[in-house]
Short mmCIF file of C-alpha atoms in Angstrom, two decimals:
data_model
loop_
_atom_site.label_atom_id
_atom_site.label_comp_id
_atom_site.label_asym_id
_atom_site.label_seq_id
_atom_site.Cartn_x
_atom_site.Cartn_y
_atom_site.Cartn_z
CA MET A 1 1.76 -13.43 14.37
CA TYR A 2 4.87 -15.02 12.95
CA LYS A 3 7.55 -12.77 11.49
CA ARG A 4 7.50 -13.20 7.73
CA GLN A 5 10.38 -10.94 6.74
CA VAL A 6 13.10 -13.19 5.34
CA ILE A 7 14.34 -10.46 3.00
CA LYS A 8 15.46 -7.28 4.72
CA GLY A 9 13.81 -3.92 4.13
CA ASP A 10 10.22 -2.68 4.11
CA ILE A 11 8.87 -5.81 2.45
CA ILE A 12 7.24 -9.07 3.46
CA ASP A 13 7.46 -12.50 1.92
CA GLU A 14 5.84 -15.85 2.51
CA PHE A 15 6.29 -19.41 1.36
CA PRO A 16 3.52 -22.03 1.41
CA PHE A 17 4.49 -23.88 4.59
CA PHE A 18 4.62 -20.63 6.54
CA SER A 19 1.14 -19.73 5.25
CA PHE A 20 -0.27 -23.13 6.21
CA LEU A 21 1.26 -23.02 9.68
CA LEU A 22 -0.04 -19.51 10.22
CA GLY A 23 -3.50 -20.59 9.11
CA ASP A 24 -3.45 -17.71 6.66
CA LEU A 25 -6.69 -17.62 4.68
CA HIS A 26 -5.71 -14.63 2.59
CA PRO A 27 -6.41 -14.79 -1.18
CA HIS A 28 -2.90 -15.93 -2.10
CA VAL A 29 -3.51 -19.14 -0.12
CA LEU A 30 -7.13 -19.66 -1.16
CA ALA A 31 -6.10 -19.41 -4.82
CA MET A 32 -3.44 -22.13 -4.63
CA PRO A 33 -5.64 -25.02 -5.88
CA PHE A 34 -6.63 -22.93 -8.91
CA ALA A 35 -2.99 -22.01 -9.52
CA PHE A 36 -1.89 -25.64 -9.66
CA LEU A 37 -4.91 -26.52 -11.78
CA ALA A 38 -3.77 -23.82 -14.22
CA LEU A 39 -0.31 -25.43 -14.27
CA GLY A 40 -1.95 -28.77 -15.05
CA LEU A 41 -3.86 -27.24 -17.94
CA ALA A 42 -0.66 -25.66 -19.26
CA LEU A 43 1.12 -29.02 -19.02
CA ASN A 44 -1.68 -30.77 -20.90
CA LEU A 45 -1.58 -28.09 -23.57
CA PHE A 46 2.21 -28.30 -23.90
CA PHE A 47 2.08 -32.09 -24.21
CA GLY A 48 -0.40 -31.82 -27.08
CA GLY A 49 -3.42 -33.02 -25.13
CA ALA A 50 -5.70 -30.24 -26.38
CA GLN A 51 -5.76 -30.96 -30.11
CA GLY A 52 -8.38 -28.95 -31.92
CA LYS A 53 -9.15 -25.58 -33.41
CA ILE A 54 -11.20 -22.46 -32.75
CA PRO A 55 -11.39 -20.94 -36.26
CA ARG A 56 -12.82 -17.55 -35.32
CA LEU A 57 -10.05 -16.94 -32.80
CA HIS A 58 -7.34 -18.53 -34.98
CA ILE A 59 -6.27 -20.66 -32.01
CA ALA A 60 -5.14 -24.29 -32.36
CA ILE A 61 -6.78 -25.65 -29.22
CA ASN A 62 -10.01 -27.54 -28.66
CA PRO A 63 -12.89 -25.39 -27.35
CA ALA A 64 -13.40 -27.44 -24.17
CA THR A 65 -9.81 -26.94 -23.00
CA PHE A 66 -9.92 -23.25 -23.91
CA LEU A 67 -13.14 -22.68 -21.97
CA MET A 68 -11.86 -24.68 -19.00
CA SER A 69 -8.69 -22.59 -18.97
CA ALA A 70 -10.75 -19.40 -19.07
CA VAL A 71 -12.90 -20.57 -16.15
CA VAL A 72 -9.82 -21.41 -14.06
CA LEU A 73 -8.07 -18.13 -14.89
CA GLY A 74 -11.23 -16.17 -14.18
CA GLY A 75 -11.44 -17.95 -10.84
CA LEU A 76 -7.88 -16.86 -10.10
CA ALA A 77 -8.80 -13.26 -10.95
CA PHE A 78 -11.82 -13.55 -8.67
CA LEU A 79 -9.77 -15.01 -5.81
CA ASN A 80 -6.47 -13.14 -6.17
CA ILE A 81 -6.10 -10.74 -9.08
CA TRP A 82 -2.27 -10.86 -8.87
CA ASP A 83 -2.32 -14.49 -10.03
CA PHE A 84 -4.44 -13.87 -13.11
CA PRO A 85 -1.79 -12.41 -15.47
CA ILE A 86 0.89 -14.80 -14.15
CA TYR A 87 -0.97 -18.01 -14.95
CA ALA A 88 -2.45 -16.57 -18.13
CA ALA A 89 1.17 -16.07 -19.18
CA VAL A 90 2.05 -19.65 -18.18
CA ILE A 91 -0.77 -21.12 -20.30
CA ALA A 92 -0.13 -18.76 -23.22
CA SER A 93 3.61 -19.53 -23.09
CA ALA A 94 2.99 -23.29 -23.09
CA TYR A 95 0.71 -22.91 -26.11
CA ALA A 96 3.05 -20.59 -28.04
CA LEU A 97 6.22 -22.55 -27.23
CA ARG A 98 4.72 -25.79 -28.47
CA LYS A 99 3.81 -24.10 -31.75
CA PHE A 100 7.29 -22.57 -31.90
CA TYR A 101 8.82 -26.05 -31.84
CA ALA A 102 6.55 -26.95 -34.75
CA ASN A 103 7.44 -23.99 -36.99
CA GLY A 104 10.64 -22.57 -35.46
CA SER A 105 9.62 -18.91 -35.79
CA TRP A 106 9.96 -16.51 -32.86
CA ARG A 107 7.77 -14.00 -34.68
CA ILE A 108 4.94 -16.51 -34.70
CA PHE A 109 5.73 -17.40 -31.06
CA PHE A 110 5.05 -13.84 -29.89
CA LYS A 111 1.99 -13.60 -32.11
CA ASP A 112 0.58 -16.83 -30.63
CA PHE A 113 1.50 -15.78 -27.09
CA ILE A 114 -0.23 -12.42 -27.37
CA GLY A 115 -3.22 -13.86 -29.23
CA MET A 116 -3.81 -16.63 -26.71
CA GLY A 117 -3.28 -14.26 -23.78
CA ILE A 118 -5.80 -11.73 -25.07
CA ALA A 119 -8.37 -14.40 -25.95
CA LEU A 120 -8.07 -16.06 -22.53
CA GLY A 121 -8.14 -12.71 -20.76
CA ILE A 122 -11.31 -11.49 -22.45
CA THR A 123 -13.10 -14.84 -22.05
CA SER A 124 -12.07 -15.17 -18.39
CA ILE A 125 -13.37 -11.69 -17.56
CA THR A 126 -16.59 -12.40 -19.46
CA PHE A 127 -17.28 -15.51 -17.36
CA TYR A 128 -16.90 -13.48 -14.15
CA PHE A 129 -18.25 -10.20 -15.51
CA PRO A 130 -20.72 -9.49 -12.65
CA PHE A 131 -17.79 -9.55 -10.22
CA PHE A 132 -15.73 -7.14 -12.29
CA LEU A 133 -18.59 -4.64 -12.50
CA SER A 134 -17.85 -3.57 -8.92
CA PHE A 135 -14.23 -4.68 -8.68
CA SER A 136 -11.58 -2.13 -7.74
CA SER A 137 -7.86 -2.64 -7.29
CA GLN A 138 -5.10 -0.84 -5.44
CA ALA A 139 -2.81 -1.15 -8.45
CA GLY A 140 -2.06 2.21 -10.02
CA GLY A 141 0.66 1.61 -12.59
CA LEU A 142 4.40 0.96 -12.31
CA LEU A 143 7.01 2.65 -10.14
CA PRO A 144 10.79 2.30 -10.48
CA ASN A 145 12.84 0.44 -7.89
CA LEU A 146 16.19 2.17 -7.90
CA ILE A 147 17.98 1.51 -4.62
CA TYR A 148 16.20 -1.26 -2.71
CA ILE A 149 18.16 -4.19 -4.10
CA THR A 150 17.67 -7.71 -2.74
CA ARG A 151 20.96 -9.08 -1.46
CA GLY A 152 22.01 -12.44 -2.84
CA ALA A 153 22.27 -13.90 0.66
CA TYR A 154 18.61 -13.10 1.34
CA LEU A 155 17.51 -14.52 -2.01
CA TRP A 156 19.32 -17.78 -1.25
CA LEU A 157 17.93 -17.81 2.29
CA MET A 158 14.46 -17.67 0.78
CA PHE A 159 14.89 -20.04 -2.18
CA ALA A 160 18.02 -22.18 -1.62
CA PRO A 161 16.20 -25.57 -1.39
CA LEU A 162 14.69 -24.82 -4.79
CA LEU A 163 17.55 -22.96 -6.47
CA LEU A 164 20.24 -25.57 -5.86
CA PRO A 165 18.59 -28.55 -7.61
CA VAL A 166 17.25 -26.28 -10.36
CA LEU A 167 20.67 -24.78 -11.13
CA VAL A 168 22.41 -28.16 -11.10
CA PHE A 169 19.70 -29.61 -13.35
CA LEU A 170 20.05 -26.75 -15.84
CA PHE A 171 23.84 -26.93 -15.84
CA LEU A 172 23.97 -30.69 -16.43
CA LYS A 173 21.33 -30.48 -19.15
CA TRP A 174 23.41 -27.80 -20.82
CA ARG A 175 26.59 -29.87 -20.51
CA ARG A 176 24.89 -32.80 -22.20
CA TYR A 177 22.68 -31.23 -24.83
CA GLY A 178 23.48 -27.54 -25.15
CA LYS A 179 25.18 -25.79 -28.03
CA ARG A 180 27.54 -22.83 -27.92
CA ASP A 181 25.47 -20.74 -30.33
CA MET A 182 22.35 -21.29 -28.22
CA MET A 183 24.24 -20.19 -25.11
CA ILE A 184 25.21 -16.99 -26.92
CA VAL A 185 21.55 -16.44 -27.80
CA GLY A 186 20.60 -17.01 -24.15
CA ILE A 187 23.22 -14.52 -22.95
CA LYS A 188 22.06 -11.91 -25.47
CA GLN A 189 18.39 -12.34 -24.55
CA THR A 190 19.15 -12.19 -20.82
CA ALA A 191 21.20 -9.03 -21.30
CA ALA A 192 18.42 -7.52 -23.41
CA PHE A 193 15.79 -8.36 -20.80
CA VAL A 194 17.80 -6.95 -17.88
CA LEU A 195 18.71 -3.87 -19.90
CA GLY A 196 15.05 -3.45 -20.84
CA LEU A 197 14.00 -3.55 -17.19
CA LEU A 198 16.70 -1.00 -16.34
CA ILE A 199 15.59 1.31 -19.15
CA VAL A 200 11.94 1.06 -18.05
CA SER A 201 13.01 1.87 -14.49
CA LEU A 202 14.99 4.92 -15.63
CA LEU A 203 12.19 6.12 -17.91
CA LEU A 204 9.68 5.88 -15.06
CA THR A 205 12.12 7.83 -12.90
CA ALA A 206 12.37 10.52 -15.56
CA VAL A 207 8.58 10.76 -15.81
CA ILE A 208 8.27 11.19 -12.04
CA ALA A 209 11.11 13.71 -11.96
CA PHE A 210 9.46 15.86 -14.62
CA LEU A 211 5.90 15.24 -13.43
CA PRO A 212 5.42 18.78 -12.07
CA VAL A 213 6.50 20.20 -15.44
CA LEU A 214 4.40 17.75 -17.43
CA VAL A 215 1.24 18.76 -15.60
CA LYS A 216 2.01 22.48 -15.46
CA ILE A 217 3.44 22.57 -11.95
CA ARG A 218 0.32 21.35 -10.20
CA PRO A 219 0.95 21.12 -6.43
CA GLU A 220 -0.27 17.52 -6.18
CA ALA A 221 2.16 16.47 -8.92
CA GLU A 222 5.05 18.01 -7.04
CA MET A 223 3.88 16.16 -3.93
CA VAL A 224 4.04 12.84 -5.79
CA ALA A 225 7.62 13.49 -6.92
CA SER A 226 8.68 14.67 -3.45
CA ALA A 227 7.03 11.68 -1.77
CA PHE A 228 8.84 9.31 -4.13
CA LEU A 229 12.19 10.94 -3.34
CA ARG A 230 11.53 10.67 0.39
CA SER A 231 10.64 6.99 0.02
CA MET A 232 13.99 6.45 -1.70
CA VAL A 233 15.80 8.33 1.12
CA ALA A 234 17.65 10.53 -1.36
CA PRO A 235 18.28 14.30 -1.26
CA GLY A 236 17.88 14.72 -5.02
CA TRP A 237 17.49 12.98 -8.36
CA GLY A 238 21.20 12.98 -9.17
CA ALA A 239 22.05 11.41 -5.82
CA LEU A 240 19.26 8.87 -6.33
CA LEU A 241 20.58 7.70 -9.71
CA SER A 242 24.12 7.56 -8.36
CA MET A 243 22.98 5.44 -5.39
CA SER A 244 21.08 3.17 -7.77
CA PHE A 245 24.09 2.26 -9.91
CA VAL A 246 26.44 1.96 -6.92
CA ARG A 247 24.12 -0.48 -5.15
CA ARG A 248 23.61 -2.62 -8.23
CA PHE A 249 27.36 -3.02 -8.67
CA THR A 250 28.15 -3.50 -4.96
CA VAL A 251 25.25 -5.91 -4.28
CA PRO A 252 25.27 -8.11 -7.42
CA GLY A 253 24.39 -11.51 -5.90
CA THR A 254 20.70 -11.60 -6.79
CA LEU A 255 21.18 -10.22 -10.29
CA LEU A 256 23.98 -12.70 -11.04
CA THR A 257 22.02 -15.68 -9.72
CA LEU A 258 18.90 -14.81 -11.67
CA SER A 259 20.88 -13.96 -14.81
CA VAL A 260 22.48 -17.42 -14.77
CA LEU A 261 19.05 -19.02 -14.36
CA LEU A 262 17.62 -16.90 -17.15
CA THR A 263 20.52 -17.58 -19.53
CA LEU A 264 20.50 -21.35 -19.03
CA SER A 265 16.71 -21.55 -19.32
CA LEU A 266 16.56 -19.49 -22.50
CA SER A 267 19.46 -21.32 -24.15
CA LEU A 268 17.94 -24.73 -23.43
CA LEU A 269 14.50 -23.68 -24.64
CA HIS A 270 16.12 -22.56 -27.90
CA THR A 271 17.34 -26.07 -28.74
CA HIS A 272 15.19 -28.03 -31.16
CA PRO A 273 13.08 -30.87 -29.74
CA GLU A 274 14.05 -34.44 -30.39
CA THR A 275 10.81 -35.07 -32.24
CA GLN A 276 12.14 -32.89 -35.09
CA GLN A 277 15.85 -33.67 -35.15
CA SER A 278 17.95 -36.70 -34.41
CA SER A 279 21.23 -34.90 -33.67
CA GLU A 280 22.91 -35.31 -30.31
CA HIS A 281 21.86 -31.95 -28.91
CA ALA A 282 18.17 -32.69 -29.52
CA ARG A 283 17.63 -34.86 -26.46
CA ILE A 284 15.82 -32.54 -24.10
CA SER A 285 12.49 -34.21 -23.49
CA ILE A 286 9.18 -32.41 -23.72
CA SER A 287 8.75 -32.72 -19.95
CA ASP A 288 12.21 -31.16 -19.48
CA ARG A 289 11.13 -28.25 -21.63
CA PHE A 290 7.95 -27.61 -19.67
CA VAL A 291 9.86 -27.61 -16.39
CA ILE A 292 12.45 -25.23 -17.87
CA LEU A 293 9.57 -22.96 -18.93
CA LEU A 294 8.38 -22.86 -15.30
CA MET A 295 11.93 -22.04 -14.21
CA LEU A 296 12.04 -19.21 -16.73
CA ILE A 297 8.74 -17.63 -15.69
CA GLY A 298 9.62 -17.97 -12.00
CA THR A 299 12.93 -16.22 -12.66
CA ILE A 300 11.18 -13.35 -14.42
CA LEU A 301 8.83 -12.96 -11.44
CA VAL A 302 11.73 -12.71 -8.99
CA LEU A 303 13.89 -10.50 -11.21
CA SER A 304 11.27 -7.91 -12.16
CA PRO A 305 10.84 -6.32 -8.68
CA GLU A 306 14.57 -5.54 -8.68
CA PHE A 307 13.75 -2.82 -11.23
CA VAL A 308 10.02 -2.03 -11.11
CA PHE A 309 7.05 -2.68 -8.85
CA LEU A 310 3.31 -2.19 -8.94
CA ARG A 311 2.16 1.05 -7.36
CA ASP A 312 -0.36 0.60 -4.56
CA MET A 313 -1.25 2.33 -1.31
CA PHE A 314 1.99 1.17 0.33
CA GLY A 315 4.15 3.14 -2.07
CA TYR A 316 6.99 0.61 -2.10
CA ARG A 317 7.51 -2.94 -3.33
CA ILE A 318 6.11 -4.80 -0.30
CA ASN A 319 3.17 -6.33 -2.18
CA THR A 320 4.99 -6.98 -5.45
CA ILE A 321 7.71 -8.96 -3.68
CA PHE A 322 5.14 -10.79 -1.56
CA LYS A 323 2.88 -11.85 -4.43
CA PHE A 324 5.57 -12.47 -7.06
CA TYR A 325 7.83 -14.48 -4.74
CA PHE A 326 4.90 -16.61 -3.58
CA GLN A 327 4.04 -17.56 -7.16
CA ALA A 328 7.71 -18.05 -8.01
CA TRP A 329 7.83 -20.53 -5.12
CA HIS A 330 4.97 -22.45 -6.75
CA LEU A 331 6.69 -22.60 -10.12
CA TRP A 332 10.16 -23.33 -8.79
CA SER A 333 8.89 -25.95 -6.34
CA VAL A 334 7.42 -27.98 -9.21
CA ALA A 335 10.63 -27.50 -11.19
CA ALA A 336 12.82 -28.39 -8.19
CA ALA A 337 10.85 -31.58 -7.49
CA TYR A 338 11.33 -32.63 -11.11
CA ALA A 339 15.03 -31.73 -10.95
CA VAL A 340 15.51 -33.78 -7.78
CA TYR A 341 13.83 -36.78 -9.42
CA TRP A 342 16.07 -36.45 -12.48
CA LEU A 343 19.27 -35.96 -10.46
CA TRP A 344 18.39 -38.91 -8.23
CA GLY A 345 18.31 -41.21 -11.26
CA LEU A 346 21.65 -40.24 -12.83
CA SER A 347 23.34 -43.29 -14.34
CA ARG A 348 26.97 -42.68 -13.28
CA ASN A 349 27.47 -44.12 -9.80
CA ILE A 350 29.91 -41.53 -8.42
CA LEU A 351 27.93 -38.59 -9.77
CA ARG A 352 24.64 -40.13 -8.73
CA ASN A 353 25.73 -40.80 -5.15
CA THR A 354 27.26 -37.34 -4.85
CA PHE A 355 24.04 -35.69 -5.92
CA ARG A 356 21.91 -37.94 -3.74
CA ILE A 357 23.90 -36.92 -0.67
CA ALA A 358 23.75 -33.26 -1.70
CA ILE A 359 20.00 -33.48 -2.29
CA MET A 360 19.40 -35.00 1.13
CA VAL A 361 21.48 -32.25 2.74
CA VAL A 362 19.54 -29.54 0.90
CA ILE A 363 16.17 -31.06 1.78
CA GLY A 364 17.33 -31.46 5.38
CA LEU A 365 18.27 -27.78 5.53
CA GLY A 366 14.91 -26.88 4.06
CA LEU A 367 13.14 -28.89 6.77
CA ILE A 368 14.79 -26.97 9.62
CA TYR A 369 12.09 -24.30 9.63
CA PRO A 370 9.10 -26.70 9.41
CA ILE A 371 10.43 -28.91 12.21
CA PHE A 372 11.22 -26.13 14.66
CA SER A 373 8.19 -24.00 13.80
CA ILE A 374 5.82 -26.93 14.36
CA ARG A 375 7.52 -27.65 17.68
CA SER A 376 7.02 -24.04 18.69
CA LYS A 377 3.41 -23.98 17.50
CA THR A 378 2.53 -27.21 19.34
CA ASN A 379 4.44 -26.49 22.57
CA ASN A 380 7.06 -29.12 21.67
CA PHE A 381 4.34 -31.56 20.58
CA SER A 382 2.86 -31.43 24.09
CA PRO A 383 -0.20 -29.19 23.89
CA SER A 384 -1.98 -28.56 27.16
CA PHE A 385 -5.28 -29.28 25.41
CA TRP A 386 -6.63 -30.31 22.02
CA THR A 387 -9.11 -28.07 20.20
CA LEU A 388 -10.02 -26.79 16.78
CA ASP A 389 -11.44 -23.60 18.30
CA GLY A 390 -9.14 -20.72 17.39
CA ALA A 391 -10.81 -18.52 20.00
CA TYR A 392 -10.34 -20.94 22.90
CA TYR A 393 -7.27 -19.10 24.18
CA LEU A 394 -9.47 -16.09 24.96
CA SER A 395 -11.34 -18.05 27.60
CA GLN A 396 -8.01 -18.57 29.34
CA SER A 397 -6.44 -15.13 28.87
CA THR A 398 -9.49 -12.82 28.99
CA PRO A 399 -12.52 -14.81 30.20
CA ASP A 400 -14.74 -11.72 30.51
CA GLU A 401 -14.11 -10.82 26.87
CA ALA A 402 -14.71 -14.43 25.78
CA GLN A 403 -18.08 -14.50 27.55
CA ALA A 404 -19.08 -11.24 25.87
CA MET A 405 -18.15 -12.65 22.46
CA THR A 406 -20.19 -15.79 23.13
CA TRP A 407 -23.16 -13.66 24.14
CA LEU A 408 -22.88 -11.59 20.95
CA GLN A 409 -22.70 -14.76 18.84
CA ARG A 410 -26.14 -15.73 20.14
CA ALA A 411 -27.63 -12.23 20.14
CA PRO A 412 -29.85 -10.93 17.31
CA LEU A 413 -28.08 -9.37 14.36
CA GLY A 414 -26.98 -5.81 15.00
CA VAL A 415 -24.15 -3.35 14.43
CA VAL A 416 -21.47 -3.39 17.13
CA VAL A 417 -19.41 -0.33 18.02
CA GLU A 418 -16.09 -0.84 19.79
CA ALA A 419 -12.69 0.83 19.99
CA VAL A 420 -10.77 1.40 16.76
CA GLY A 421 -7.05 0.65 16.75
CA GLY A 422 -4.12 -0.71 14.82
CA SER A 423 -3.84 -3.84 12.72
CA TYR A 424 -2.71 -7.19 14.11
CA SER A 425 -4.11 -6.34 17.54
CA ASN A 426 -7.15 -7.18 19.64
CA PHE A 427 -9.12 -4.22 18.30
CA ALA A 428 -12.34 -5.16 16.49
CA ARG A 429 -12.28 -8.34 18.56
CA MET A 430 -16.03 -8.42 19.29
CA ALA A 431 -17.04 -8.21 15.64
CA THR A 432 -14.29 -10.65 14.64
CA TYR A 433 -15.24 -13.41 17.05
CA SER A 434 -19.01 -12.89 17.10
CA GLY A 435 -19.66 -12.36 13.40
CA GLN A 436 -21.68 -9.22 14.07
CA PRO A 437 -21.05 -6.22 11.79
CA THR A 438 -19.10 -3.29 13.19
CA VAL A 439 -18.81 0.41 12.40
CA LEU A 440 -15.06 0.20 11.76
CA GLY A 441 -12.42 -2.47 12.37
CA TRP A 442 -8.72 -2.21 11.53
CA ARG A 443 -8.63 1.11 9.70
CA PHE A 444 -5.52 0.43 7.64
CA HIS A 445 -6.84 -2.90 6.39
CA GLU A 446 -10.17 -1.30 5.51
CA VAL A 447 -8.33 1.35 3.47
CA GLN A 448 -6.13 -1.33 1.90
CA TRP A 449 -8.88 -3.69 0.84
CA ARG A 450 -11.35 -1.00 -0.22
CA GLY A 451 -8.76 0.86 -2.25
CA GLY A 452 -9.12 4.12 -0.35
CA SER A 453 -10.70 5.81 2.64
CA GLN A 454 -13.77 7.30 0.97
CA GLU A 455 -16.18 4.75 2.48
CA ILE A 456 -14.55 5.04 5.89
CA GLY A 457 -15.04 8.78 5.99
CA SER A 458 -15.08 10.12 9.55
CA ARG A 459 -15.94 6.83 11.24
CA GLN A 460 -12.79 6.65 13.39
CA GLU A 461 -13.21 10.22 14.65
CA ASP A 462 -16.95 9.67 15.20
CA ILE A 463 -16.31 6.57 17.29
CA GLU A 464 -13.73 8.39 19.39
CA HIS A 465 -16.17 11.27 19.91
CA LEU A 466 -18.92 8.79 20.80
CA TYR A 467 -16.90 7.32 23.64
CA CYS A 468 -15.37 10.59 24.84
CA THR A 469 -18.10 13.21 24.66
CA SER A 470 -20.08 13.99 27.81
CA SER A 471 -23.10 15.01 25.71
CA TRP A 472 -25.70 12.28 25.37
CA ASP A 473 -27.38 14.10 22.46
CA GLN A 474 -24.15 14.07 20.42
CA ALA A 475 -23.47 10.44 21.32
CA TYR A 476 -27.01 9.41 20.39
CA GLN A 477 -26.75 11.10 16.99
CA ILE A 478 -23.64 9.02 16.23
CA LEU A 479 -25.38 5.83 17.38
CA LYS A 480 -28.33 6.61 15.08
CA GLN A 481 -26.06 7.59 12.17
CA TYR A 482 -24.42 4.15 12.12
CA ASN A 483 -27.50 2.18 13.20
CA VAL A 484 -25.65 0.82 16.25
CA ARG A 485 -27.38 -1.85 18.33
CA TYR A 486 -24.59 -2.97 20.67
CA LEU A 487 -22.07 -0.64 22.34
CA VAL A 488 -19.07 -2.31 23.95
CA ILE A 489 -16.95 -0.99 26.80
CA GLY A 490 -14.02 -3.10 27.95
CA ASN A 491 -10.34 -2.72 28.68
CA PRO A 492 -9.40 -2.02 25.01
CA GLU A 493 -11.84 0.91 24.97
CA ARG A 494 -10.53 2.26 28.26
CA ALA A 495 -6.94 1.96 27.00
CA ALA A 496 -7.68 3.51 23.60
CA TYR A 497 -9.60 6.55 24.81
CA VAL A 498 -7.52 8.12 27.54
CA ALA A 499 -7.55 11.76 28.54
CA GLY A 500 -5.36 14.23 26.73
CA THR A 501 -6.16 13.95 23.02
CA GLN A 502 -7.99 16.61 21.02
CA LEU A 503 -11.19 14.58 20.62
CA CYS A 504 -10.92 12.96 24.03
CA PRO A 505 -9.66 15.59 26.49
CA ASN A 506 -11.34 13.96 29.50
CA GLY A 507 -11.01 10.32 28.50
CA LEU A 508 -13.80 7.79 28.06
CA THR A 509 -17.04 8.96 29.71
CA GLU A 510 -19.30 6.01 30.45
CA ALA A 511 -21.79 7.89 32.63
CA LYS A 512 -23.94 9.00 29.67
CA PHE A 513 -24.41 5.38 28.61
CA VAL A 514 -25.22 4.28 32.15
CA ARG A 515 -27.96 6.92 32.37
CA ASN A 516 -29.54 6.38 28.96
CA LEU A 517 -28.96 2.78 27.83
CA ASP A 518 -29.88 -0.63 29.17
CA VAL A 519 -27.15 -3.12 30.01
CA ALA A 520 -27.54 -6.16 27.75
CA PHE A 521 -24.51 -8.03 29.08
CA SER A 522 -21.99 -7.50 31.85
CA SER A 523 -19.13 -9.62 33.12
CA GLY A 524 -16.18 -8.28 35.05
CA THR A 525 -14.43 -5.66 32.93
CA VAL A 526 -16.81 -5.88 29.95
CA THR A 527 -20.20 -4.24 29.53
CA ILE A 528 -22.40 -4.32 26.43
CA TYR A 529 -25.11 -1.69 26.21
CA LEU A 530 -28.23 -2.20 24.12
CA VAL A 531 -29.25 0.71 21.90
CA GLU A 532 -33.01 0.71 21.30
#
């Protein structure tokens, strides 16, 4: 498992190349083709390629494009629910911004944005309604982020190859075509947005602080407030607020960087398009505007977790940073590629050559990780063997286990019981590599993906009792309860169930299985018993 913690603290983050190298088939990777298809639909809409009207919905878009957008967004919700509101916002923004340039009214912009977003959301969910009938999510509202501030150095470490060309592009566009009054508007809107996030964060903090009072001093409410305080590592609410403001002023790098991006993007989007005016400042092309829109939305995604995050079973912003940064990488990577192309073609020789050298340096720095990580992954491009079998290494490191897995792959379908242990380990290895169902795999991941532990129940304790009890009758009842067909005993089981714990005072007792079950497979350290 590669370390994926570029930004310090109890969070994780990924970027696409890391995910590809890891072979990560989590939803955020599987949804990538749909995400870029959604960007393509937004681009087509922004360029005016979806002329038409849906009278009943009061939407100026042809029905085919609208339905296609709903199918794509619904697919994103089906694959990775985090992406659904993000790309719905991208498409709705492209639609509303194009209409804004036609009528120049921000009131109508927000009306169009909300109207398109609601229409797409309802239609998308309708297309995938059977899925949503049983869908459950970990998300449980918003929580304030008061003290865990991303340092500017870590933000630049994560995004520098994208931020540099984007910032230079925005600055030069502003120098050429911007107006002072639009810059003032951009500054005001950025300040209002940041202040709004801060106010929301403080209001959420106030709600949590007074939660016990609001619900008549219920014990569980007090537990929520106390748990939040402990997660913030603060002795009290006053100290927490004090720490929050001190950290924001002493670690300003991320906020300053994102505020500059936000201000430049907003001020440039405020300028009138050249199709309406012929004045000098109206020379930002329609493609420029779409790219700036992507920059703006990406900036909002990165800035928001500095103040609030989505509440889930983790209790801190690990997932919000992970999912928002990954989508920001998508948006900024498209914008950065466009910016590099534009900077590469600058007409002034000195400026052009300077930027070309700078661009090559930035891209070279960005390629350091891919080059060295591939060398590490491929044993310096000299693999000892070539294979597409991800389980091949097991035949070299633990041949007995590999033979057992191969046997289970060919065995009739049946529930496997094996040791339960932590995530990112070799626990649940038989079910993983054979495809047979198991009683319980990685407990934390089961809780995470199922949204709670209700379905898991007492499975972990039952499995431990199964392996450790000396009573065959008790063991057999557990085997019957979970309809077990194959019982595995190998080194992971012997290591997991050692003497001394409450449920396993004498350690793993295999004698009861030897006396009462037939051996279906045996090789070295691994034995699989068949439960009739």
